[in-house]
């Protein structure tokens, strides 16, 4: 972690993006692991760890590319990115990923009311069934968090 | 516009939402038209007006429900809502609606760089083809706006 | 805006639809509740009521817009509308909503054989997997109704 | 296999359908061609004929299976089947096939107003963008038919 | 019609395919049953047999068209066809059909490693969520096969 | 974290893949460019180059991750990978990407007849409309290649 921050600061002085894109394998891995800790309150993600045994390369691609290269980019704050992900997964009808990203959003301080607004928008973007399914997913997540405030999904 | 603001302020003192949801037909229509002007720099939306001749009821439903009831809600700022829409339409692969909402986002002061970040996220959410198509749509929109800064899509 | 209102007033003289679209909040709510009773044999819809606690605005939008404004329209009989919904949800692969609307169709007197024909069409529209999944959903619904003829889904 | 054949033979005594399913190749072909003439006012379908040169087996599968085995089934009238197809393609966002099947529906006497009702339902099933795109497709089809009443899509 | 038949007759002289497409009902049924035995190690497919009671015509269409006419075609080996099916169902996010076709692929001698490569490609084609879901489906299938090597899905 | 790094180090001793995944930025870039030349007969891909001006980071992610990390993997031959891509894009209804990957497949020696078989399978996986659209895309591609044998799409 400590070695990461100065490197980023140094990059910011020149032109971050080509350098980021061509970061070494170790830097990408470290950046991806940092993003996961930020989103998941310092903990590893159980679904990701579950993949690692049978699909180690896919787990590495998630860490290095999805988390490191993409979610680790500057240029959009973490909250906006999670709201964008929640909106996309609600519209696509992907309940498990909606749940994971709504959980990250709550971890980052997004309110339940803001997540409900995204679901309400989904009635327009993708129809009432998608919005109703998203509401049921969020309702279950909210209930679980209230029942066990310390636990994370 | 002027008659709308005090009504909203009054509603906010009690419990805005059931009242909003049960607004009279005239209030819903006016609120929807206000939202459209806000998003489209004071102008009517050409695609919406094009629908009105053959599909007047659908055009009214767009104004009253989509714009008035949903996009006219408080609880999320216009910018975040447009970024959420851009994320959903990029993931769904709906280029015409991505273009319309990216245009509204630019009208509201969202930067080109922020829209590009949403597209970059789409590689993770929905794959590279969806992201590439979204990038092509945004690239064409940016070029058109640069060529004719006063015109709107 | 000014030139628009008189046009609307003129339309109201020759057509019921603008009046429907601009019904008062109370009328829309009542019409939506009437539609639900017609579809669900006089009973409230459990999934809709389940939403009401956490998502009261979404539950109201379902009643007022989806049921009141859309499903409450004249111009197509309830049976045809349910067959259209069953066809759409079978093609989209949305099993929970296919099940709900197939149940409404049966309540309205659509036969099991007619629903099976829609599923058979789905092999052409959307492929065999979608049709097979829809057949499994309908098979489970038919079995449940035979086992408990008085109960509703 | 042996225990299966007698069961089929028994079914054939009480039901036309297994016989339909096991029709000879010539019967299936003839039935499919009859269905196409019914839907398309006695004319061959240009898109289907266009496929025949490069994809003769696919063209035959369309005639024999899609048109002969499926659309040639009794058990649902042609009008209802076309409305079901229009509803499915509107929800899926498939504009070229929506256009073809809306054309068949008009050929069979379905009214423009009934097709508009299916589009209005689509706002609920699949969201406003899908409904707006379907409305634009139908609007163009209606205009073309009014301009050239004798021509078919 | 008259001008069409001689053309078909001419084709039959130079190509096996029209003959395949116009096979008798009994030949199509037999070919379909042969394909199923090849894919499923000599056993009937439980999901297909489960459909037969309520949806006999759909079960027949699966056997005659999907298995007999399509999967029974020469021109592509069974292995490649199953990899193509696995790729399509992973991209579409259809887990039950991904599982069935991954099982057929393993039965035909495709390796676990090859199936994992298809999943890895899915991160590009359709995004990380689709790939992760496919990996979870394959992981569960592999575990089940290791636990009960004689059983088939 | 500390317990994680030694595990990774151990893996690196027995498997080439973590090394691939953690290749340096320069190696990933070079590998991606090699893959593109292999697929596109030694030429840069016009659509990719078109992206580079407005979306340089996305163009780099395509080269480094999609082409370098994923398409550059050993474990599946290029032909099978292209057939898997063609199958996925046909089922998803993504015509521009179907066309690109069908072109790569032809460049690698896949025959027109093999591509037609994938399209025929699509009638089962995803329905006749998807297959017909894919056939039209391939028909246009085949015609263009015949007209200009030296040119590439």
PDB file of N, CA and C in Angstrom, chain B residues 47-60, chain C residues 17 73, chain D residues 112-117 119-120 132 134-146:
ATOM      1  N   UNK B  47     -37.472  13.742 -31.198  1.00  0.00           N
ATOM      2  CA  UNK B  47     -38.004  12.373 -31.322  1.00  0.00           C
ATOM      3  C   UNK B  47     -39.365  12.277 -30.639  1.00  0.00           C
ATOM      4  N   UNK B  48     -39.474  12.932 -29.489  1.00  0.00           N
ATOM      5  CA  UNK B  48     -40.760  12.921 -28.769  1.00  0.00           C
ATOM      6  C   UNK B  48     -41.836  13.610 -29.592  1.00  0.00           C
ATOM      7  N   UNK B  49     -41.509  14.748 -30.170  1.00  0.00           N
ATOM      8  CA  UNK B  49     -42.505  15.459 -30.977  1.00  0.00           C
ATOM      9  C   UNK B  49     -42.870  14.645 -32.222  1.00  0.00           C
ATOM     10  N   UNK B  50     -41.880  13.920 -32.773  1.00  0.00           N
ATOM     11  CA  UNK B  50     -42.158  13.069 -33.930  1.00  0.00           C
ATOM     12  C   UNK B  50     -43.167  11.970 -33.631  1.00  0.00           C
ATOM     13  N   UNK B  51     -43.164  11.487 -32.373  1.00  0.00           N
ATOM     14  CA  UNK B  51     -44.114  10.440 -31.983  1.00  0.00           C
ATOM     15  C   UNK B  51     -45.539  10.959 -31.859  1.00  0.00           C
ATOM     16  N   UNK B  52     -45.661  12.258 -31.588  1.00  0.00           N
ATOM     17  CA  UNK B  52     -46.951  12.774 -31.133  1.00  0.00           C
ATOM     18  C   UNK B  52     -48.062  12.600 -32.170  1.00  0.00           C
ATOM     19  N   UNK B  53     -47.705  12.650 -33.464  1.00  0.00           N
ATOM     20  CA  UNK B  53     -48.762  12.581 -34.469  1.00  0.00           C
ATOM     21  C   UNK B  53     -49.428  11.201 -34.492  1.00  0.00           C
ATOM     22  N   UNK B  54     -48.623  10.141 -34.589  1.00  0.00           N
ATOM     23  CA  UNK B  54     -49.192   8.792 -34.688  1.00  0.00           C
ATOM     24  C   UNK B  54     -49.487   8.178 -33.323  1.00  0.00           C
ATOM     25  N   UNK B  55     -48.700   8.532 -32.316  1.00  0.00           N
ATOM     26  CA  UNK B  55     -48.793   7.890 -31.005  1.00  0.00           C
ATOM     27  C   UNK B  55     -48.978   8.944 -29.916  1.00  0.00           C
ATOM     28  N   UNK B  56     -50.086   9.708 -29.959  1.00  0.00           N
ATOM     29  CA  UNK B  56     -50.239  10.792 -28.976  1.00  0.00           C
ATOM     30  C   UNK B  56     -50.276  10.281 -27.540  1.00  0.00           C
ATOM     31  N   UNK B  57     -50.871   9.116 -27.311  1.00  0.00           N
ATOM     32  CA  UNK B  57     -50.945   8.604 -25.935  1.00  0.00           C
ATOM     33  C   UNK B  57     -49.573   8.201 -25.428  1.00  0.00           C
ATOM     34  N   UNK B  58     -48.756   7.640 -26.305  1.00  0.00           N
ATOM     35  CA  UNK B  58     -47.404   7.263 -25.881  1.00  0.00           C
ATOM     36  C   UNK B  58     -46.586   8.523 -25.588  1.00  0.00           C
ATOM     37  N   UNK B  59     -46.737   9.534 -26.445  1.00  0.00           N
ATOM     38  CA  UNK B  59     -46.031  10.800 -26.193  1.00  0.00           C
ATOM     39  C   UNK B  59     -46.462  11.385 -24.845  1.00  0.00           C
ATOM     40  N   UNK B  60     -47.760  11.314 -24.548  1.00  0.00           N
ATOM     41  CA  UNK B  60     -48.229  11.822 -23.250  1.00  0.00           C
ATOM     42  C   UNK B  60     -47.686  10.987 -22.087  1.00  0.00           C
TER      43      UNK B  60
ATOM     44  N   UNK C  17     -59.068   9.685 -24.803  1.00  0.00           N
ATOM     45  CA  UNK C  17     -57.745   9.325 -24.336  1.00  0.00           C
ATOM     46  C   UNK C  17     -56.967  10.425 -23.618  1.00  0.00           C
ATOM     47  N   UNK C  73     -56.438   0.613 -20.058  1.00  0.00           N
ATOM     48  CA  UNK C  73     -56.889   1.220 -21.309  1.00  0.00           C
ATOM     49  C   UNK C  73     -57.949   0.352 -21.990  1.00  0.00           C
TER      50      UNK C  73
ATOM     51  N   UNK D 112     -54.559  -0.792 -36.990  1.00  0.00           N
ATOM     52  CA  UNK D 112     -53.430   0.004 -36.485  1.00  0.00           C
ATOM     53  C   UNK D 112     -53.602   0.273 -34.988  1.00  0.00           C
ATOM     54  N   UNK D 113     -54.843   0.539 -34.573  1.00  0.00           N
ATOM     55  CA  UNK D 113     -55.075   0.864 -33.160  1.00  0.00           C
ATOM     56  C   UNK D 113     -54.711  -0.308 -32.251  1.00  0.00           C
ATOM     57  N   UNK D 114     -54.986  -1.539 -32.698  1.00  0.00           N
ATOM     58  CA  UNK D 114     -54.622  -2.693 -31.870  1.00  0.00           C
ATOM     59  C   UNK D 114     -53.100  -2.824 -31.757  1.00  0.00           C
ATOM     60  N   UNK D 115     -52.398  -2.596 -32.853  1.00  0.00           N
ATOM     61  CA  UNK D 115     -50.930  -2.660 -32.792  1.00  0.00           C
ATOM     62  C   UNK D 115     -50.381  -1.590 -31.860  1.00  0.00           C
ATOM     63  N   UNK D 116     -50.988  -0.408 -31.879  1.00  0.00           N
ATOM     64  CA  UNK D 116     -50.537   0.649 -30.959  1.00  0.00           C
ATOM     65  C   UNK D 116     -50.739   0.244 -29.492  1.00  0.00           C
ATOM     66  N   UNK D 117     -51.808  -0.500 -29.241  1.00  0.00           N
ATOM     67  CA  UNK D 117     -52.024  -0.943 -27.860  1.00  0.00           C
ATOM     68  C   UNK D 117     -50.905  -1.880 -27.401  1.00  0.00           C
ATOM     69  N   UNK D 119     -47.868  -1.794 -28.417  1.00  0.00           N
ATOM     70  CA  UNK D 119     -46.710  -0.931 -28.152  1.00  0.00           C
ATOM     71  C   UNK D 119     -46.851  -0.229 -26.811  1.00  0.00           C
ATOM     72  N   UNK D 120     -48.055   0.214 -26.504  1.00  0.00           N
ATOM     73  CA  UNK D 120     -48.261   0.888 -25.220  1.00  0.00           C
ATOM     74  C   UNK D 120     -47.959  -0.072 -24.058  1.00  0.00           C
ATOM     75  N   UNK D 132     -40.723   3.127 -27.576  1.00  0.00           N
ATOM     76  CA  UNK D 132     -40.532   4.255 -28.500  1.00  0.00           C
ATOM     77  C   UNK D 132     -39.969   3.750 -29.827  1.00  0.00           C
ATOM     78  N   UNK D 134     -40.350   0.762 -31.059  1.00  0.00           N
ATOM     79  CA  UNK D 134     -41.429   0.021 -31.732  1.00  0.00           C
ATOM     80  C   UNK D 134     -42.420   0.997 -32.368  1.00  0.00           C
ATOM     81  N   UNK D 135     -42.711   2.098 -31.675  1.00  0.00           N
ATOM     82  CA  UNK D 135     -43.639   3.081 -32.236  1.00  0.00           C
ATOM     83  C   UNK D 135     -43.066   3.696 -33.506  1.00  0.00           C
ATOM     84  N   UNK D 136     -41.757   3.960 -33.488  1.00  0.00           N
ATOM     85  CA  UNK D 136     -41.145   4.531 -34.692  1.00  0.00           C
ATOM     86  C   UNK D 136     -41.208   3.534 -35.855  1.00  0.00           C
ATOM     87  N   UNK D 137     -40.988   2.266 -35.565  1.00  0.00           N
ATOM     88  CA  UNK D 137     -41.085   1.232 -36.607  1.00  0.00           C
ATOM     89  C   UNK D 137     -42.505   1.151 -37.167  1.00  0.00           C
ATOM     90  N   UNK D 138     -43.495   1.107 -36.275  1.00  0.00           N
ATOM     91  CA  UNK D 138     -44.881   1.024 -36.749  1.00  0.00           C
ATOM     92  C   UNK D 138     -45.283   2.289 -37.492  1.00  0.00           C
ATOM     93  N   UNK D 139     -44.844   3.446 -36.987  1.00  0.00           N
ATOM     94  CA  UNK D 139     -45.194   4.698 -37.666  1.00  0.00           C
ATOM     95  C   UNK D 139     -44.694   4.701 -39.109  1.00  0.00           C
ATOM     96  N   UNK D 140     -43.465   4.229 -39.307  1.00  0.00           N
ATOM     97  CA  UNK D 140     -42.912   4.169 -40.669  1.00  0.00           C
ATOM     98  C   UNK D 140     -43.680   3.169 -41.529  1.00  0.00           C
ATOM     99  N   UNK D 141     -44.056   2.039 -40.938  1.00  0.00           N
ATOM    100  CA  UNK D 141     -44.819   1.027 -41.685  1.00  0.00           C
ATOM    101  C   UNK D 141     -46.199   1.567 -42.078  1.00  0.00           C
ATOM    102  N   UNK D 142     -46.869   2.213 -41.139  1.00  0.00           N
ATOM    103  CA  UNK D 142     -48.192   2.761 -41.442  1.00  0.00           C
ATOM    104  C   UNK D 142     -48.095   3.788 -42.572  1.00  0.00           C
ATOM    105  N   UNK D 143     -47.091   4.650 -42.500  1.00  0.00           N
ATOM    106  CA  UNK D 143     -46.929   5.696 -43.517  1.00  0.00           C
ATOM    107  C   UNK D 143     -46.684   5.084 -44.894  1.00  0.00           C
ATOM    108  N   UNK D 144     -45.862   4.046 -44.925  1.00  0.00           N
ATOM    109  CA  UNK D 144     -45.551   3.406 -46.199  1.00  0.00           C
ATOM    110  C   UNK D 144     -46.786   2.737 -46.796  1.00  0.00           C
ATOM    111  N   UNK D 145     -47.567   2.110 -45.956  1.00  0.00           N
ATOM    112  CA  UNK D 145     -48.783   1.453 -46.456  1.00  0.00           C
ATOM    113  C   UNK D 145     -49.801   2.475 -46.953  1.00  0.00           C
ATOM    114  N   UNK D 146     -49.867   3.618 -46.251  1.00  0.00           N
ATOM    115  CA  UNK D 146     -50.801   4.652 -46.726  1.00  0.00           C
ATOM    116  C   UNK D 146     -50.341   5.221 -48.073  1.00  0.00           C
TER     117      UNK D 146
END
